[in-house]
Amino acid sequence: MTTTWNGGWYVPARHVPSPNFGSRPPATLVTLALVHSISLPPGVYGGDAIERLFTNRLDWSLHPYFESIRGLEVSAHFVIRRAGGLVQFVSTDDRAWHAGASVWQGRPNCNDYSVGIELEGLEGETFEGPQYEALARLLGDLRKRHPIDAVAGHEHVAPGRKLDPGPGFDWARLEASLGWRDVAFAGLAAPATERKDA
């Protein structure tokens, strides 16, 4: 772990520290990995708009869509680019601002106990192979540091308000790549331990 983590910072990622974070409640364990999708403007990939948004440096005048999110202060712990590049904005020991009003299995305020992972993409569209590979590696290493027992999408913790990562995300592919039989994958019909193929 000493070569993989430097405190809550993941060594293989490029680090772009965001000011948009806070402390987790005392004695709170990170048990949920929360998958999102993001593109700025929607459906446009590449560029530095996501990094600028998460570091409060986005020029709102550059695109009409940016005006609709003017003043927004948000972050995630990680962003995985289309080609699999990984960027970290907030230490996993801290609370990033990614979930908003949210509930997982009756427990509110998902930001308190989750790690937020943004995939560069658009809800409803598909994601790239290198993104799944990077996500699986990241989740494997996250679980060595935190007792993660569930992986969910933003759509699962904020239904009706959020739709990401959407139907284009292949939950079965992610589960198969990890081989985790004791973890709930919200995008599947039932946790692996409850399905016949478990």
C-alpha positions as YAML, in Angstrom:
chain: A
units: angstrom
residues:
- id: 1
  name: MET
  ca: [0.00, 0.00, 0.00]
- id: 2
  name: THR
  ca: [2.91, 2.37, 0.52]
- id: 3
  name: THR
  ca: [3.51, 2.43, -3.25]
- id: 4
  name: THR
  ca: [-0.19, 2.81, -4.08]
- id: 5
  name: TRP
  ca: [-1.34, 5.40, -1.55]
- id: 6
  name: ASN
  ca: [0.20, 8.49, -0.01]
- id: 7
  name: GLY
  ca: [-2.33, 9.09, 2.72]
- id: 8
  name: GLY
  ca: [-5.63, 9.46, 0.89]
- id: 9
  name: TRP
  ca: [-3.92, 10.30, -2.41]
- id: 10
  name: TYR
  ca: [-3.72, 7.57, -5.05]
- id: 11
  name: VAL
  ca: [-0.17, 7.51, -6.39]
- id: 12
  name: PRO
  ca: [-1.01, 6.33, -9.97]
- id: 13
  name: ALA
  ca: [-3.37, 9.30, -10.51]
- id: 14
  name: ARG
  ca: [-2.51, 12.80, -11.63]
- id: 15
  name: HIS
  ca: [-3.29, 15.12, -8.73]
- id: 16
  name: VAL
  ca: [-5.25, 18.33, -9.23]
- id: 17
  name: PRO
  ca: [-6.29, 19.40, -5.71]
- id: 18
  name: SER
  ca: [-9.74, 20.95, -5.44]
- id: 19
  name: PRO
  ca: [-10.77, 23.45, -2.77]
- id: 20
  name: ASN
  ca: [-14.25, 21.91, -2.77]
- id: 21
  name: PHE
  ca: [-14.06, 19.39, 0.04]
- id: 22
  name: GLY
  ca: [-14.58, 19.03, 3.77]
- id: 23
  name: SER
  ca: [-13.97, 16.67, 6.64]
- id: 24
  name: ARG
  ca: [-15.89, 13.44, 6.95]
- id: 25
  name: PRO
  ca: [-17.91, 13.02, 10.16]
- id: 26
  name: PRO
  ca: [-15.74, 11.59, 12.96]
- id: 27
  name: ALA
  ca: [-15.20, 7.81, 12.86]
- id: 28
  name: THR
  ca: [-16.98, 7.52, 9.49]
- id: 29
  name: LEU
  ca: [-15.81, 4.63, 7.31]
- id: 30
  name: VAL
  ca: [-15.83, 4.83, 3.51]
- id: 31
  name: THR
  ca: [-18.10, 1.96, 2.47]
- id: 32
  name: LEU
  ca: [-19.60, 3.12, -0.84]
- id: 33
  name: ALA
  ca: [-18.03, 3.75, -4.24]
- id: 34
  name: LEU
  ca: [-20.30, 6.06, -6.19]
- id: 35
  name: VAL
  ca: [-20.02, 6.11, -10.00]
- id: 36
  name: HIS
  ca: [-21.01, 9.24, -11.95]
- id: 37
  name: SER
  ca: [-20.63, 10.47, -15.50]
- id: 38
  name: ILE
  ca: [-19.65, 13.96, -16.59]
- id: 39
  name: SER
  ca: [-18.80, 15.87, -19.74]
- id: 40
  name: LEU
  ca: [-18.48, 19.61, -20.22]
- id: 41
  name: PRO
  ca: [-20.27, 20.81, -22.20]
- id: 42
  name: PRO
  ca: [-22.53, 17.71, -22.29]
- id: 43
  name: GLY
  ca: [-21.36, 15.24, -24.91]
- id: 44
  name: VAL
  ca: [-18.05, 17.02, -25.51]
- id: 45
  name: TYR
  ca: [-14.94, 15.11, -24.44]
- id: 46
  name: GLY
  ca: [-11.38, 16.20, -23.83]
- id: 47
  name: GLY
  ca: [-10.25, 19.63, -22.78]
- id: 48
  name: ASP
  ca: [-9.87, 20.98, -19.28]
- id: 49
  name: ALA
  ca: [-13.42, 22.13, -18.46]
- id: 50
  name: ILE
  ca: [-14.00, 19.39, -15.87]
- id: 51
  name: GLU
  ca: [-10.77, 20.22, -14.08]
- id: 52
  name: ARG
  ca: [-11.62, 23.91, -14.18]
- id: 53
  name: LEU
  ca: [-15.10, 23.25, -12.77]
- id: 54
  name: PHE
  ca: [-13.75, 21.17, -9.89]
- id: 55
  name: THR
  ca: [-11.12, 23.80, -9.06]
- id: 56
  name: ASN
  ca: [-13.46, 26.84, -9.37]
- id: 57
  name: ARG
  ca: [-11.63, 28.17, -12.43]
- id: 58
  name: LEU
  ca: [-14.23, 27.59, -15.16]
- id: 59
  name: ASP
  ca: [-14.93, 30.60, -17.38]
- id: 60
  name: TRP
  ca: [-18.74, 30.60, -17.40]
- id: 61
  name: SER
  ca: [-18.84, 32.74, -20.54]
- id: 62
  name: LEU
  ca: [-17.12, 30.18, -22.79]
- id: 63
  name: HIS
  ca: [-20.26, 28.14, -23.53]
- id: 64
  name: PRO
  ca: [-24.02, 28.69, -23.08]
- id: 65
  name: TYR
  ca: [-24.27, 25.53, -20.95]
- id: 66
  name: PHE
  ca: [-21.70, 26.87, -18.52]
- id: 67
  name: GLU
  ca: [-24.02, 29.77, -17.74]
- id: 68
  name: SER
  ca: [-26.60, 27.26, -16.46]
- id: 69
  name: ILE
  ca: [-24.13, 26.01, -13.83]
- id: 70
  name: ARG
  ca: [-22.59, 29.38, -13.01]
- id: 71
  name: GLY
  ca: [-21.30, 29.53, -9.44]
- id: 72
  name: LEU
  ca: [-21.57, 25.77, -8.86]
- id: 73
  name: GLU
  ca: [-18.96, 24.49, -6.40]
- id: 74
  name: VAL
  ca: [-18.55, 20.75, -6.78]
- id: 75
  name: SER
  ca: [-15.88, 18.09, -6.86]
- id: 76
  name: ALA
  ca: [-15.30, 14.36, -7.01]
- id: 77
  name: HIS
  ca: [-12.47, 12.29, -5.70]
- id: 78
  name: PHE
  ca: [-11.59, 10.96, -9.17]
- id: 79
  name: VAL
  ca: [-12.25, 11.49, -12.86]
- id: 80
  name: ILE
  ca: [-11.53, 8.75, -15.42]
- id: 81
  name: ARG
  ca: [-11.01, 10.12, -18.92]
- id: 82
  name: ARG
  ca: [-12.18, 8.38, -22.11]
- id: 83
  name: ALA
  ca: [-8.73, 6.88, -22.75]
- id: 84
  name: GLY
  ca: [-8.42, 5.72, -19.14]
- id: 85
  name: GLY
  ca: [-6.40, 8.60, -17.72]
- id: 86
  name: LEU
  ca: [-7.00, 9.10, -14.02]
- id: 87
  name: VAL
  ca: [-7.16, 12.43, -12.19]
- id: 88
  name: GLN
  ca: [-7.66, 12.85, -8.43]
- id: 89
  name: PHE
  ca: [-9.09, 16.03, -6.95]
- id: 90
  name: VAL
  ca: [-9.78, 15.20, -3.29]
- id: 91
  name: SER
  ca: [-8.11, 12.85, -0.81]
- id: 92
  name: THR
  ca: [-10.24, 9.80, -0.10]
- id: 93
  name: ASP
  ca: [-9.83, 10.62, 3.57]
- id: 94
  name: ASP
  ca: [-11.88, 13.77, 2.94]
- id: 95
  name: ARG
  ca: [-15.44, 14.43, 1.85]
- id: 96
  name: ALA
  ca: [-15.83, 15.51, -1.79]
- id: 97
  name: TRP
  ca: [-18.94, 17.33, -3.02]
- id: 98
  name: HIS
  ca: [-20.36, 14.98, -5.64]
- id: 99
  name: ALA
  ca: [-23.58, 13.29, -4.51]
- id: 100
  name: GLY
  ca: [-25.76, 16.14, -3.27]
- id: 101
  name: ALA
  ca: [-29.05, 15.13, -1.65]
- id: 102
  name: SER
  ca: [-28.73, 11.34, -1.63]
- id: 103
  name: VAL
  ca: [-29.64, 8.13, 0.19]
- id: 104
  name: TRP
  ca: [-28.12, 4.65, -0.01]
- id: 105
  name: GLN
  ca: [-30.01, 1.78, 1.65]
- id: 106
  name: GLY
  ca: [-31.80, 4.20, 3.97]
- id: 107
  name: ARG
  ca: [-28.65, 6.07, 4.92]
- id: 108
  name: PRO
  ca: [-28.64, 9.74, 3.85]
- id: 109
  name: ASN
  ca: [-25.78, 12.09, 2.92]
- id: 110
  name: CYS
  ca: [-23.74, 9.77, 0.73]
- id: 111
  name: ASN
  ca: [-20.89, 12.28, 0.51]
- id: 112
  name: ASP
  ca: [-20.10, 11.47, 4.13]
- id: 113
  name: TYR
  ca: [-19.20, 7.83, 3.50]
- id: 114
  name: SER
  ca: [-18.53, 7.46, -0.21]
- id: 115
  name: VAL
  ca: [-15.80, 7.96, -2.79]
- id: 116
  name: GLY
  ca: [-17.03, 9.76, -5.90]
- id: 117
  name: ILE
  ca: [-15.71, 8.55, -9.26]
- id: 118
  name: GLU
  ca: [-16.66, 10.46, -12.40]
- id: 119
  name: LEU
  ca: [-16.38, 8.75, -15.78]
- id: 120
  name: GLU
  ca: [-15.97, 11.14, -18.68]
- id: 121
  name: GLY
  ca: [-19.11, 10.42, -20.63]
- id: 122
  name: LEU
  ca: [-22.76, 11.21, -21.13]
- id: 123
  name: GLU
  ca: [-25.59, 9.48, -19.30]
- id: 124
  name: GLY
  ca: [-27.27, 6.99, -21.62]
- id: 125
  name: GLU
  ca: [-24.23, 6.60, -23.85]
- id: 126
  name: THR
  ca: [-21.60, 3.88, -23.62]
- id: 127
  name: PHE
  ca: [-18.19, 4.10, -21.99]
- id: 128
  name: GLU
  ca: [-14.79, 3.02, -23.28]
- id: 129
  name: GLY
  ca: [-12.85, -0.14, -22.48]
- id: 130
  name: PRO
  ca: [-9.91, 1.72, -20.93]
- id: 131
  name: GLN
  ca: [-12.35, 3.43, -18.57]
- id: 132
  name: TYR
  ca: [-13.64, 0.09, -17.28]
- id: 133
  name: GLU
  ca: [-10.07, -1.14, -16.87]
- id: 134
  name: ALA
  ca: [-9.03, 1.98, -14.96]
- id: 135
  name: LEU
  ca: [-12.17, 1.84, -12.83]
- id: 136
  name: ALA
  ca: [-11.57, -1.80, -11.89]
- id: 137
  name: ARG
  ca: [-7.95, -1.09, -10.91]
- id: 138
  name: LEU
  ca: [-8.98, 1.94, -8.89]
- id: 139
  name: LEU
  ca: [-11.77, 0.10, -7.09]
- id: 140
  name: GLY
  ca: [-9.44, -2.78, -6.28]
- id: 141
  name: ASP
  ca: [-6.93, -0.43, -4.73]
- id: 142
  name: LEU
  ca: [-9.63, 1.60, -2.97]
- id: 143
  name: ARG
  ca: [-10.87, -1.55, -1.29]
- id: 144
  name: LYS
  ca: [-7.40, -2.20, 0.08]
- id: 145
  name: ARG
  ca: [-7.63, 1.14, 1.89]
- id: 146
  name: HIS
  ca: [-11.35, 1.45, 2.68]
- id: 147
  name: PRO
  ca: [-13.98, -1.20, 3.64]
- id: 148
  name: ILE
  ca: [-16.10, -0.70, 0.52]
- id: 149
  name: ASP
  ca: [-19.11, -3.02, 0.48]
- id: 150
  name: ALA
  ca: [-21.17, -1.45, -2.32]
- id: 151
  name: VAL
  ca: [-20.78, 0.18, -5.72]
- id: 152
  name: ALA
  ca: [-23.67, 2.34, -6.91]
- id: 153
  name: GLY
  ca: [-24.46, 4.95, -9.53]
- id: 154
  name: HIS
  ca: [-25.55, 8.50, -8.86]
- id: 155
  name: GLU
  ca: [-28.92, 7.46, -10.29]
- id: 156
  name: HIS
  ca: [-29.34, 4.90, -7.50]
- id: 157
  name: VAL
  ca: [-28.74, 7.29, -4.62]
- id: 158
  name: ALA
  ca: [-30.63, 10.25, -6.11]
- id: 159
  name: PRO
  ca: [-33.40, 8.64, -8.20]
- id: 160
  name: GLY
  ca: [-35.54, 11.07, -10.11]
- id: 161
  name: ARG
  ca: [-32.93, 13.78, -9.71]
- id: 162
  name: LYS
  ca: [-29.90, 12.18, -11.35]
- id: 163
  name: LEU
  ca: [-29.61, 9.73, -14.27]
- id: 164
  name: ASP
  ca: [-25.91, 8.99, -14.40]
- id: 165
  name: PRO
  ca: [-24.04, 6.96, -15.32]
- id: 166
  name: GLY
  ca: [-27.17, 5.67, -17.06]
- id: 167
  name: PRO
  ca: [-28.13, 2.61, -19.12]
- id: 168
  name: GLY
  ca: [-24.95, 2.76, -21.19]
- id: 169
  name: PHE
  ca: [-22.85, 1.71, -18.21]
- id: 170
  name: ASP
  ca: [-22.14, -2.04, -18.15]
- id: 171
  name: TRP
  ca: [-22.51, -3.08, -14.52]
- id: 172
  name: ALA
  ca: [-22.10, -6.78, -15.31]
- id: 173
  name: ARG
  ca: [-18.77, -6.08, -17.01]
- id: 174
  name: LEU
  ca: [-17.51, -4.19, -13.97]
- id: 175
  name: GLU
  ca: [-18.60, -6.91, -11.56]
- id: 176
  name: ALA
  ca: [-17.02, -9.64, -13.68]
- id: 177
  name: SER
  ca: [-13.72, -7.77, -13.87]
- id: 178
  name: LEU
  ca: [-13.58, -7.40, -10.09]
- id: 179
  name: GLY
  ca: [-14.90, -10.79, -9.04]
- id: 180
  name: TRP
  ca: [-16.28, -9.36, -5.81]
- id: 181
  name: ARG
  ca: [-18.92, -11.71, -4.44]
- id: 182
  name: ASP
  ca: [-19.45, -9.91, -1.15]
- id: 183
  name: VAL
  ca: [-20.15, -6.47, -2.62]
- id: 184
  name: ALA
  ca: [-23.51, -5.05, -3.73]
- id: 185
  name: PHE
  ca: [-23.57, -3.66, -7.27]
- id: 186
  name: ALA
  ca: [-26.60, -1.40, -7.45]
- id: 187
  name: GLY
  ca: [-26.79, -1.56, -11.25]
- id: 188
  name: LEU
  ca: [-27.46, -5.30, -11.20]
- id: 189
  name: ALA
  ca: [-30.77, -6.95, -10.41]
- id: 190
  name: ALA
  ca: [-29.45, -8.32, -7.13]
- id: 191
  name: PRO
  ca: [-26.14, -8.57, -5.26]
- id: 192
  name: ALA
  ca: [-23.92, -11.37, -6.52]
- id: 193
  name: THR
  ca: [-24.48, -13.39, -3.35]
- id: 194
  name: GLU
  ca: [-28.20, -13.53, -4.15]
- id: 195
  name: ARG
  ca: [-27.94, -14.52, -7.81]
- id: 196
  name: LYS
  ca: [-27.81, -18.07, -9.12]
- id: 197
  name: ASP
  ca: [-24.42, -17.58, -10.75]
- id: 198
  name: ALA
  ca: [-22.79, -16.48, -7.50]
...
